Amino acid sequence: MSSVSLVASAQLPTPWGVFTMTGFKEEATGKDHVALSMGDLTTDAPVLARIHSECLTGDALFSLRCDCGFQLQAALQRIAKEERGVLLYVRQEGRGIGLLNKIHAYHLQDQGADTVEANEALGFAPDLRDYTICADMLKALGVKSLRLMTNNPRKIKAMEQFGVHVAERIPLEEGRNAYNEFYLATKAGKLGHMLHD
Ligand SMILES: [Zn+2]
């Protein structure tokens, strides 16, 4: 049984092109998630894809503490350029700890903790994200295999584990700045992200 149900679809015009927005309800929690897609996803050719976890501060409030907003925009632009692909926008703020706990974690980071230490000090595992729902959203959209834009090997492993083949990994390095340098170094050093510089 799927962990999500497909609720509704509509067009979503953006500065880069017109996407189809599809809304999903997560059965276990009642949370809502969306997919932005373009082109026919159901053919055998692997689909350009991005799994983006919600980051209110980075996506909507222009935060430079992370690279989320930059990655979100770059991924949508890339999909629009190829006129085929999908971006999952998954409501798992702060690697799953939620917005208010993320602000607590930022406070600890202002005092010198790194992102992993801060989450652990608050009693959370470094990454609570659940990728079952992502695989189920992709399956509901008819996607069989991915060209996945990610620097995170866990996402690739999780997709394969939940039955979505990853044919190719496409690096997505955007938005590095003086404020997120330490955060990105922690992601590379402690969470296994594949970053170049
Ligand atoms: Zn972020």
Short mmCIF file of C-alpha atoms and ligand atoms in Angstrom, two decimals:
data_model
loop_
_atom_site.label_atom_id
_atom_site.label_comp_id
_atom_site.label_asym_id
_atom_site.label_seq_id
_atom_site.Cartn_x
_atom_site.Cartn_y
_atom_site.Cartn_z
CA MET A 1 0.00 0.00 0.00
CA SER A 2 1.18 3.52 -0.79
CA SER A 3 2.13 5.85 2.07
CA VAL A 4 0.62 8.78 0.14
CA SER A 5 -2.53 9.47 -1.83
CA LEU A 6 -2.65 11.72 -4.87
CA VAL A 7 -5.21 14.45 -4.20
CA ALA A 8 -5.22 17.02 -7.00
CA SER A 9 -3.22 18.47 -9.89
CA ALA A 10 -3.11 21.94 -11.41
CA GLN A 11 -0.84 24.11 -13.51
CA LEU A 12 1.81 26.19 -11.76
CA PRO A 13 3.38 28.91 -13.90
CA THR A 14 6.84 29.99 -12.70
CA PRO A 15 9.49 32.38 -14.03
CA TRP A 16 11.10 29.35 -15.76
CA GLY A 17 8.06 27.66 -17.26
CA VAL A 18 4.69 26.10 -16.54
CA PHE A 19 4.89 23.10 -14.22
CA THR A 20 2.18 20.66 -13.20
CA MET A 21 1.74 20.79 -9.44
CA THR A 22 0.42 17.59 -7.88
CA GLY A 23 -0.65 17.51 -4.24
CA PHE A 24 -0.29 14.43 -2.05
CA LYS A 25 -1.61 13.57 1.40
CA GLU A 26 0.66 11.46 3.60
CA GLU A 27 -1.54 8.75 5.10
CA ALA A 28 0.27 8.31 8.42
CA THR A 29 0.58 11.97 9.40
CA GLY A 30 -1.95 13.89 7.28
CA LYS A 31 0.90 16.14 6.08
CA ASP A 32 0.68 17.51 2.57
CA HIS A 33 3.49 17.36 0.01
CA VAL A 34 3.74 18.51 -3.60
CA ALA A 35 5.47 17.50 -6.81
CA LEU A 36 6.26 19.99 -9.58
CA SER A 37 6.66 18.21 -12.88
CA MET A 38 7.09 18.90 -16.56
CA GLY A 39 6.79 16.59 -19.57
CA ASP A 40 5.88 12.91 -19.76
CA LEU A 41 7.32 11.10 -16.73
CA THR A 42 5.94 7.69 -17.62
CA THR A 43 8.24 6.75 -20.52
CA ASP A 44 11.24 4.48 -19.96
CA ALA A 45 13.85 7.27 -20.19
CA PRO A 46 15.16 8.10 -16.67
CA VAL A 47 13.53 11.24 -15.29
CA LEU A 48 15.55 14.28 -14.16
CA ALA A 49 14.55 14.61 -10.50
CA ARG A 50 15.18 16.55 -7.31
CA ILE A 51 13.95 15.57 -3.85
CA HIS A 52 13.78 18.84 -1.94
CA SER A 53 12.99 18.97 1.76
CA GLU A 54 11.11 22.07 2.86
CA CYS A 55 13.31 24.82 4.26
CA LEU A 56 11.17 27.85 5.03
CA THR A 57 14.19 29.94 5.95
CA GLY A 58 16.14 29.10 2.80
CA ASP A 59 13.32 28.62 0.28
CA ALA A 60 11.15 31.60 1.21
CA LEU A 61 13.07 33.88 3.61
CA PHE A 62 16.33 34.21 1.64
CA SER A 63 18.51 32.64 4.35
CA LEU A 64 22.19 32.24 3.57
CA ARG A 65 22.65 29.77 6.46
CA CYS A 66 22.11 26.91 4.04
CA ASP A 67 22.04 26.27 0.30
CA CYS A 68 18.40 25.13 0.02
CA GLY A 69 16.88 28.11 -1.78
CA PHE A 70 19.65 28.14 -4.35
CA GLN A 71 19.33 24.41 -4.96
CA LEU A 72 15.54 24.68 -5.28
CA GLN A 73 15.78 27.38 -7.94
CA ALA A 74 18.63 25.66 -9.83
CA ALA A 75 16.73 22.36 -9.91
CA LEU A 76 13.53 23.96 -11.24
CA GLN A 77 15.52 25.86 -13.86
CA ARG A 78 17.27 22.71 -14.98
CA ILE A 79 14.00 20.75 -15.26
CA ALA A 80 12.43 23.61 -17.23
CA LYS A 81 15.42 23.75 -19.55
CA GLU A 82 15.08 20.05 -20.37
CA GLU A 83 11.25 20.39 -20.43
CA ARG A 84 10.98 17.10 -18.54
CA GLY A 85 11.50 16.20 -14.93
CA VAL A 86 10.10 16.34 -11.43
CA LEU A 87 10.84 18.13 -8.17
CA LEU A 88 9.36 16.68 -4.99
CA TYR A 89 8.78 19.35 -2.34
CA VAL A 90 8.62 17.35 0.86
CA ARG A 91 7.44 19.00 4.08
CA GLN A 92 10.24 17.76 6.33
CA GLU A 93 11.62 21.05 7.65
CA GLY A 94 15.10 21.02 9.17
CA ARG A 95 15.87 17.41 8.20
CA GLY A 96 12.61 16.44 9.90
CA ILE A 97 12.89 18.29 13.25
CA GLY A 98 10.43 21.06 12.36
CA LEU A 99 10.75 24.83 12.05
CA LEU A 100 10.82 25.82 15.72
CA ASN A 101 13.39 23.17 16.60
CA LYS A 102 15.43 24.34 13.64
CA ILE A 103 15.49 27.85 15.14
CA HIS A 104 16.62 26.29 18.44
CA ALA A 105 19.34 24.46 16.50
CA TYR A 106 20.41 27.70 14.76
CA HIS A 107 20.70 29.32 18.19
CA LEU A 108 23.08 26.55 19.28
CA GLN A 109 25.00 26.97 16.04
CA ASP A 110 25.31 30.71 16.73
CA GLN A 111 27.18 29.57 19.84
CA GLY A 112 29.56 27.34 17.90
CA ALA A 113 27.86 23.94 17.47
CA ASP A 114 27.74 22.41 14.01
CA THR A 115 24.43 21.30 12.44
CA VAL A 116 24.81 17.66 13.55
CA GLU A 117 25.85 18.56 17.12
CA ALA A 118 22.97 21.03 17.40
CA ASN A 119 20.36 18.43 16.35
CA GLU A 120 21.86 15.89 18.73
CA ALA A 121 21.92 18.40 21.62
CA LEU A 122 18.17 18.86 21.06
CA GLY A 123 17.68 15.09 21.22
CA PHE A 124 17.25 14.40 17.52
CA ALA A 125 19.09 12.07 15.19
CA PRO A 126 21.14 13.99 12.60
CA ASP A 127 18.63 13.18 9.87
CA LEU A 128 15.03 12.13 10.53
CA ARG A 129 13.82 12.33 6.97
CA ASP A 130 11.60 9.56 5.67
CA TYR A 131 12.14 8.74 2.01
CA THR A 132 9.34 6.15 1.72
CA ILE A 133 6.89 8.92 0.91
CA CYS A 134 9.23 10.26 -1.80
CA ALA A 135 9.44 6.87 -3.51
CA ASP A 136 5.65 6.49 -3.28
CA MET A 137 5.06 9.97 -4.77
CA LEU A 138 7.35 9.09 -7.68
CA LYS A 139 5.56 5.78 -8.25
CA ALA A 140 2.17 7.54 -8.17
CA LEU A 141 3.44 9.84 -10.94
CA GLY A 142 4.55 6.85 -13.04
CA VAL A 143 8.30 7.46 -12.60
CA LYS A 144 10.41 4.32 -12.88
CA SER A 145 13.99 5.57 -12.81
CA LEU A 146 15.80 8.79 -12.00
CA ARG A 147 18.59 11.05 -13.02
CA LEU A 148 18.77 12.39 -9.48
CA MET A 149 20.14 15.84 -8.73
CA THR A 150 21.74 15.35 -5.33
CA ASN A 151 24.97 15.46 -3.35
CA ASN A 152 23.56 13.07 -0.74
CA PRO A 153 24.35 9.36 -1.18
CA ARG A 154 21.67 8.46 1.40
CA LYS A 155 18.96 9.67 -0.95
CA ILE A 156 20.26 7.39 -3.72
CA LYS A 157 20.41 4.41 -1.36
CA ALA A 158 16.92 5.16 -0.04
CA MET A 159 15.38 5.40 -3.51
CA GLU A 160 16.90 2.08 -4.57
CA GLN A 161 15.75 0.52 -1.29
CA PHE A 162 12.16 1.68 -1.89
CA GLY A 163 12.05 0.49 -5.49
CA VAL A 164 12.94 3.53 -7.60
CA HIS A 165 16.07 3.00 -9.70
CA VAL A 166 18.69 5.78 -9.81
CA ALA A 167 20.27 5.61 -13.27
CA GLU A 168 22.52 8.64 -12.77
CA ARG A 169 23.58 11.13 -10.08
CA ILE A 170 23.81 14.77 -11.11
CA PRO A 171 25.74 17.00 -8.66
CA LEU A 172 23.88 20.13 -7.52
CA GLU A 173 26.25 22.61 -5.95
CA GLU A 174 24.76 26.08 -5.69
CA GLY A 175 24.75 29.00 -3.32
CA ARG A 176 27.99 28.55 -1.40
CA ASN A 177 28.69 31.67 0.68
CA ALA A 178 30.55 32.88 3.77
CA TYR A 179 27.58 32.08 6.05
CA ASN A 180 27.05 28.48 4.96
CA GLU A 181 30.65 27.38 4.40
CA PHE A 182 30.84 25.64 7.81
CA TYR A 183 27.40 24.08 7.34
CA LEU A 184 28.38 22.66 3.95
CA ALA A 185 31.69 21.39 5.34
CA THR A 186 29.74 19.61 8.11
CA LYS A 187 27.40 18.04 5.56
CA ALA A 188 30.42 16.78 3.64
CA GLY A 189 32.37 15.65 6.72
CA LYS A 190 29.63 14.21 8.95
CA LEU A 191 26.72 13.39 6.67
CA GLY A 192 28.69 12.05 3.71
CA HIS A 193 27.63 14.65 1.17
CA MET A 194 29.66 14.63 -2.02
CA LEU A 195 30.86 18.22 -2.40
CA HIS A 196 33.76 19.28 -4.53
CA ASP A 197 35.48 22.38 -3.19
ZN ZN B 1 17.90 25.14 4.23
#
